Amino acid sequence: MEPTIKNYHVHFQIDPGFPEVENLARDFSATDKTILVNQFRLDCNMNVYAGLKNAFAIADFVMVFEDDCIPAHDCLQWMEWAKTKMDWDAWAINAFHRHNEQDNFNLSKKCAHWTAWVWGTSKEHWLKLDQIFKEFVPEDSSDSWDRVLFDKYF
């Protein structure tokens, strides 16, 4: 059976003050969804971070889709296949890779870099990464959590 959005719980983490985004989330046709509007504005980096923490409270594997990305029709199928291949060396699955291999556009490979547009990771991996992040970044830091992880760790 090919995965469809109806097979997933969809979590929307929204900063306040954007009623059009709230309306889009309410109108989104997922069977099972949560819409969480923050009490105060977190902005992009910390909103994604908070969304991950909230999503992992109810799931063992989370996929992140940036709000300006339109996934390919087979993106969920790709993520389902790729998550069975995860190990600590491949801590996240990316559904985007910029390359020029026209004849091999469907290849999968391990890369030393990461793109944040459409990606997924397991709860086990996230808990390890979250601990690393907390070791490197003071609580009052405005640094991007994902950038810190890659600058300091990877």
PDB file of C-alpha atoms in Angstrom:
ATOM      1  CA  MET A   1       0.000   0.000   0.000  1.00  0.00           C
ATOM      2  CA  GLU A   2       1.403   3.372  -0.999  1.00  0.00           C
ATOM      3  CA  PRO A   3       1.592   5.835   1.924  1.00  0.00           C
ATOM      4  CA  THR A   4      -0.758   8.798   1.800  1.00  0.00           C
ATOM      5  CA  ILE A   5      -1.156  11.745   4.144  1.00  0.00           C
ATOM      6  CA  LYS A   6      -4.198   9.964   5.594  1.00  0.00           C
ATOM      7  CA  ASN A   7      -1.818   7.430   7.200  1.00  0.00           C
ATOM      8  CA  TYR A   8      -0.049  10.084   9.285  1.00  0.00           C
ATOM      9  CA  HIS A   9      -0.662  12.394  12.191  1.00  0.00           C
ATOM     10  CA  VAL A  10       0.120  15.937  11.023  1.00  0.00           C
ATOM     11  CA  HIS A  11       1.355  18.454  13.605  1.00  0.00           C
ATOM     12  CA  PHE A  12       1.212  22.164  12.805  1.00  0.00           C
ATOM     13  CA  GLN A  13       3.339  24.421  15.048  1.00  0.00           C
ATOM     14  CA  ILE A  14       2.355  28.010  14.271  1.00  0.00           C
ATOM     15  CA  ASP A  15       3.606  31.342  15.550  1.00  0.00           C
ATOM     16  CA  PRO A  16       0.789  33.691  16.643  1.00  0.00           C
ATOM     17  CA  GLY A  17      -0.336  36.570  14.451  1.00  0.00           C
ATOM     18  CA  PHE A  18      -0.712  34.635  11.201  1.00  0.00           C
ATOM     19  CA  PRO A  19      -4.429  33.883  10.807  1.00  0.00           C
ATOM     20  CA  GLU A  20      -3.948  32.868   7.155  1.00  0.00           C
ATOM     21  CA  VAL A  21      -1.547  30.125   8.255  1.00  0.00           C
ATOM     22  CA  GLU A  22      -3.981  28.980  10.946  1.00  0.00           C
ATOM     23  CA  ASN A  23      -6.744  28.840   8.328  1.00  0.00           C
ATOM     24  CA  LEU A  24      -4.570  26.778   5.980  1.00  0.00           C
ATOM     25  CA  ALA A  25      -3.825  24.338   8.799  1.00  0.00           C
ATOM     26  CA  ARG A  26      -7.522  24.050   9.696  1.00  0.00           C
ATOM     27  CA  ASP A  27      -8.430  23.483   6.035  1.00  0.00           C
ATOM     28  CA  PHE A  28      -5.673  20.907   5.478  1.00  0.00           C
ATOM     29  CA  SER A  29      -7.318  17.582   4.706  1.00  0.00           C
ATOM     30  CA  ALA A  30      -5.363  15.325   7.062  1.00  0.00           C
ATOM     31  CA  THR A  31      -7.547  12.838   8.922  1.00  0.00           C
ATOM     32  CA  ASP A  32      -5.474  13.134  12.096  1.00  0.00           C
ATOM     33  CA  LYS A  33      -3.910  16.504  12.909  1.00  0.00           C
ATOM     34  CA  THR A  34      -2.896  18.798  15.742  1.00  0.00           C
ATOM     35  CA  ILE A  35      -2.763  22.566  15.369  1.00  0.00           C
ATOM     36  CA  LEU A  36      -0.711  24.271  18.058  1.00  0.00           C
ATOM     37  CA  VAL A  37      -0.513  28.061  18.014  1.00  0.00           C
ATOM     38  CA  ASN A  38       2.321  29.232  20.257  1.00  0.00           C
ATOM     39  CA  GLN A  39       1.484  31.561  23.169  1.00  0.00           C
ATOM     40  CA  PHE A  40       4.184  33.933  21.954  1.00  0.00           C
ATOM     41  CA  ARG A  41       6.269  34.234  18.828  1.00  0.00           C
ATOM     42  CA  LEU A  42       9.194  31.802  18.629  1.00  0.00           C
ATOM     43  CA  ASP A  43      10.293  32.686  15.088  1.00  0.00           C
ATOM     44  CA  CYS A  44      11.495  30.182  12.524  1.00  0.00           C
ATOM     45  CA  ASN A  45      14.346  28.289  14.172  1.00  0.00           C
ATOM     46  CA  MET A  46      12.884  27.868  17.633  1.00  0.00           C
ATOM     47  CA  ASN A  47       9.400  27.198  16.247  1.00  0.00           C
ATOM     48  CA  VAL A  48      10.737  24.223  14.258  1.00  0.00           C
ATOM     49  CA  TYR A  49      12.658  23.058  17.340  1.00  0.00           C
ATOM     50  CA  ALA A  50       9.517  23.310  19.516  1.00  0.00           C
ATOM     51  CA  GLY A  51       7.498  21.546  16.819  1.00  0.00           C
ATOM     52  CA  LEU A  52       9.956  18.650  16.824  1.00  0.00           C
ATOM     53  CA  LYS A  53       9.776  18.318  20.604  1.00  0.00           C
ATOM     54  CA  ASN A  54       5.966  18.334  20.497  1.00  0.00           C
ATOM     55  CA  ALA A  55       5.781  15.891  17.599  1.00  0.00           C
ATOM     56  CA  PHE A  56       8.160  13.451  19.300  1.00  0.00           C
ATOM     57  CA  ALA A  57       5.886  13.469  22.350  1.00  0.00           C
ATOM     58  CA  ILE A  58       3.436  11.420  20.248  1.00  0.00           C
ATOM     59  CA  ALA A  59       5.560   9.807  17.507  1.00  0.00           C
ATOM     60  CA  ASP A  60       8.697   7.695  17.090  1.00  0.00           C
ATOM     61  CA  PHE A  61       9.533   9.099  13.661  1.00  0.00           C
ATOM     62  CA  VAL A  62       8.937  12.681  12.525  1.00  0.00           C
ATOM     63  CA  MET A  63       9.116  14.222   9.065  1.00  0.00           C
ATOM     64  CA  VAL A  64       9.581  17.979   8.733  1.00  0.00           C
ATOM     65  CA  PHE A  65       8.213  19.789   5.704  1.00  0.00           C
ATOM     66  CA  GLU A  66       9.118  23.458   5.454  1.00  0.00           C
ATOM     67  CA  ASP A  67       6.092  25.612   4.757  1.00  0.00           C
ATOM     68  CA  ASP A  68       7.301  26.674   1.313  1.00  0.00           C
ATOM     69  CA  CYS A  69       8.042  23.176  -0.004  1.00  0.00           C
ATOM     70  CA  ILE A  70       5.841  21.061  -2.205  1.00  0.00           C
ATOM     71  CA  PRO A  71       6.899  17.428  -1.858  1.00  0.00           C
ATOM     72  CA  ALA A  72       7.016  15.081  -4.815  1.00  0.00           C
ATOM     73  CA  HIS A  73       4.171  12.598  -5.185  1.00  0.00           C
ATOM     74  CA  ASP A  74       6.405   9.785  -3.928  1.00  0.00           C
ATOM     75  CA  CYS A  75       7.997  11.668  -1.009  1.00  0.00           C
ATOM     76  CA  LEU A  76       6.177   9.716   1.723  1.00  0.00           C
ATOM     77  CA  GLN A  77       7.034   6.444   0.016  1.00  0.00           C
ATOM     78  CA  TRP A  78      10.701   7.518  -0.111  1.00  0.00           C
ATOM     79  CA  MET A  79      10.680   8.454   3.592  1.00  0.00           C
ATOM     80  CA  GLU A  80       9.087   5.137   4.580  1.00  0.00           C
ATOM     81  CA  TRP A  81      11.732   3.219   2.638  1.00  0.00           C
ATOM     82  CA  ALA A  82      14.649   5.352   3.834  1.00  0.00           C
ATOM     83  CA  LYS A  83      13.753   5.226   7.520  1.00  0.00           C
ATOM     84  CA  THR A  84      14.295   1.458   7.469  1.00  0.00           C
ATOM     85  CA  LYS A  85      17.901   2.172   6.419  1.00  0.00           C
ATOM     86  CA  MET A  86      18.753   4.641   9.215  1.00  0.00           C
ATOM     87  CA  ASP A  87      21.723   4.196  11.517  1.00  0.00           C
ATOM     88  CA  TRP A  88      23.665   6.670  13.659  1.00  0.00           C
ATOM     89  CA  ASP A  89      25.865   7.582  10.684  1.00  0.00           C
ATOM     90  CA  ALA A  90      22.731   8.632   8.802  1.00  0.00           C
ATOM     91  CA  TRP A  91      20.933  10.534  11.524  1.00  0.00           C
ATOM     92  CA  ALA A  92      18.414  12.160   9.187  1.00  0.00           C
ATOM     93  CA  ILE A  93      16.726  11.406   5.899  1.00  0.00           C
ATOM     94  CA  ASN A  94      16.574  14.184   3.352  1.00  0.00           C
ATOM     95  CA  ALA A  95      14.124  14.251   0.495  1.00  0.00           C
ATOM     96  CA  PHE A  96      16.147  16.861  -1.360  1.00  0.00           C
ATOM     97  CA  HIS A  97      19.613  16.775  -2.825  1.00  0.00           C
ATOM     98  CA  ARG A  98      21.046  19.223  -5.291  1.00  0.00           C
ATOM     99  CA  HIS A  99      22.999  17.272  -7.870  1.00  0.00           C
ATOM    100  CA  ASN A 100      23.542  17.127 -11.589  1.00  0.00           C
ATOM    101  CA  GLU A 101      23.201  13.396 -12.091  1.00  0.00           C
ATOM    102  CA  GLN A 102      20.330  13.456 -14.573  1.00  0.00           C
ATOM    103  CA  ASP A 103      20.585   9.764 -15.358  1.00  0.00           C
ATOM    104  CA  ASN A 104      20.696   8.796 -11.670  1.00  0.00           C
ATOM    105  CA  PHE A 105      18.195  11.187 -10.129  1.00  0.00           C
ATOM    106  CA  ASN A 106      16.696   8.443  -7.955  1.00  0.00           C
ATOM    107  CA  LEU A 107      19.925   7.397  -6.249  1.00  0.00           C
ATOM    108  CA  SER A 108      20.184   7.430  -2.486  1.00  0.00           C
ATOM    109  CA  LYS A 109      23.490   8.124  -0.833  1.00  0.00           C
ATOM    110  CA  LYS A 110      24.994   9.243   2.441  1.00  0.00           C
ATOM    111  CA  CYS A 111      26.128  12.847   2.466  1.00  0.00           C
ATOM    112  CA  ALA A 112      28.145  14.892   4.941  1.00  0.00           C
ATOM    113  CA  HIS A 113      25.733  17.791   4.669  1.00  0.00           C
ATOM    114  CA  TRP A 114      22.066  18.298   5.311  1.00  0.00           C
ATOM    115  CA  THR A 115      19.237  20.232   3.745  1.00  0.00           C
ATOM    116  CA  ALA A 116      16.410  21.386   5.975  1.00  0.00           C
ATOM    117  CA  TRP A 117      13.551  21.598   3.497  1.00  0.00           C
ATOM    118  CA  VAL A 118      12.064  18.115   3.775  1.00  0.00           C
ATOM    119  CA  TRP A 119      13.631  15.682   6.212  1.00  0.00           C
ATOM    120  CA  GLY A 120      12.880  13.096   8.855  1.00  0.00           C
ATOM    121  CA  THR A 121      14.501  11.453  11.842  1.00  0.00           C
ATOM    122  CA  SER A 122      13.723   8.938  14.549  1.00  0.00           C
ATOM    123  CA  LYS A 123      12.983   9.755  18.166  1.00  0.00           C
ATOM    124  CA  GLU A 124      16.153   7.913  19.202  1.00  0.00           C
ATOM    125  CA  HIS A 125      18.288  10.059  16.896  1.00  0.00           C
ATOM    126  CA  TRP A 126      16.501  13.259  17.906  1.00  0.00           C
ATOM    127  CA  LEU A 127      17.048  12.658  21.631  1.00  0.00           C
ATOM    128  CA  LYS A 128      20.783  12.221  21.029  1.00  0.00           C
ATOM    129  CA  LEU A 129      20.949  15.318  18.830  1.00  0.00           C
ATOM    130  CA  ASP A 130      18.901  17.348  21.306  1.00  0.00           C
ATOM    131  CA  GLN A 131      21.364  16.453  24.071  1.00  0.00           C
ATOM    132  CA  ILE A 132      24.293  17.504  21.877  1.00  0.00           C
ATOM    133  CA  PHE A 133      22.531  20.780  21.110  1.00  0.00           C
ATOM    134  CA  LYS A 134      21.975  21.488  24.814  1.00  0.00           C
ATOM    135  CA  GLU A 135      25.659  20.864  25.540  1.00  0.00           C
ATOM    136  CA  PHE A 136      26.800  23.402  22.945  1.00  0.00           C
ATOM    137  CA  VAL A 137      24.199  26.146  23.189  1.00  0.00           C
ATOM    138  CA  PRO A 138      23.244  28.244  26.220  1.00  0.00           C
ATOM    139  CA  GLU A 139      19.476  28.546  26.843  1.00  0.00           C
ATOM    140  CA  ASP A 140      19.450  32.273  26.044  1.00  0.00           C
ATOM    141  CA  SER A 141      21.221  31.805  22.703  1.00  0.00           C
ATOM    142  CA  SER A 142      19.577  32.990  19.513  1.00  0.00           C
ATOM    143  CA  ASP A 143      21.686  30.620  17.408  1.00  0.00           C
ATOM    144  CA  SER A 144      19.878  28.312  15.038  1.00  0.00           C
ATOM    145  CA  TRP A 145      19.730  24.831  16.606  1.00  0.00           C
ATOM    146  CA  ASP A 146      20.358  23.077  13.295  1.00  0.00           C
ATOM    147  CA  ARG A 147      23.289  25.265  12.360  1.00  0.00           C
ATOM    148  CA  VAL A 148      24.858  24.821  15.794  1.00  0.00           C
ATOM    149  CA  LEU A 149      24.628  21.046  15.499  1.00  0.00           C
ATOM    150  CA  PHE A 150      26.444  21.060  12.192  1.00  0.00           C
ATOM    151  CA  ASP A 151      29.006  23.722  13.024  1.00  0.00           C
ATOM    152  CA  LYS A 152      29.934  22.169  16.365  1.00  0.00           C
ATOM    153  CA  TYR A 153      29.342  18.469  15.888  1.00  0.00           C
ATOM    154  CA  PHE A 154      29.213  17.262  12.304  1.00  0.00           C
TER     155      PHE A 154
END
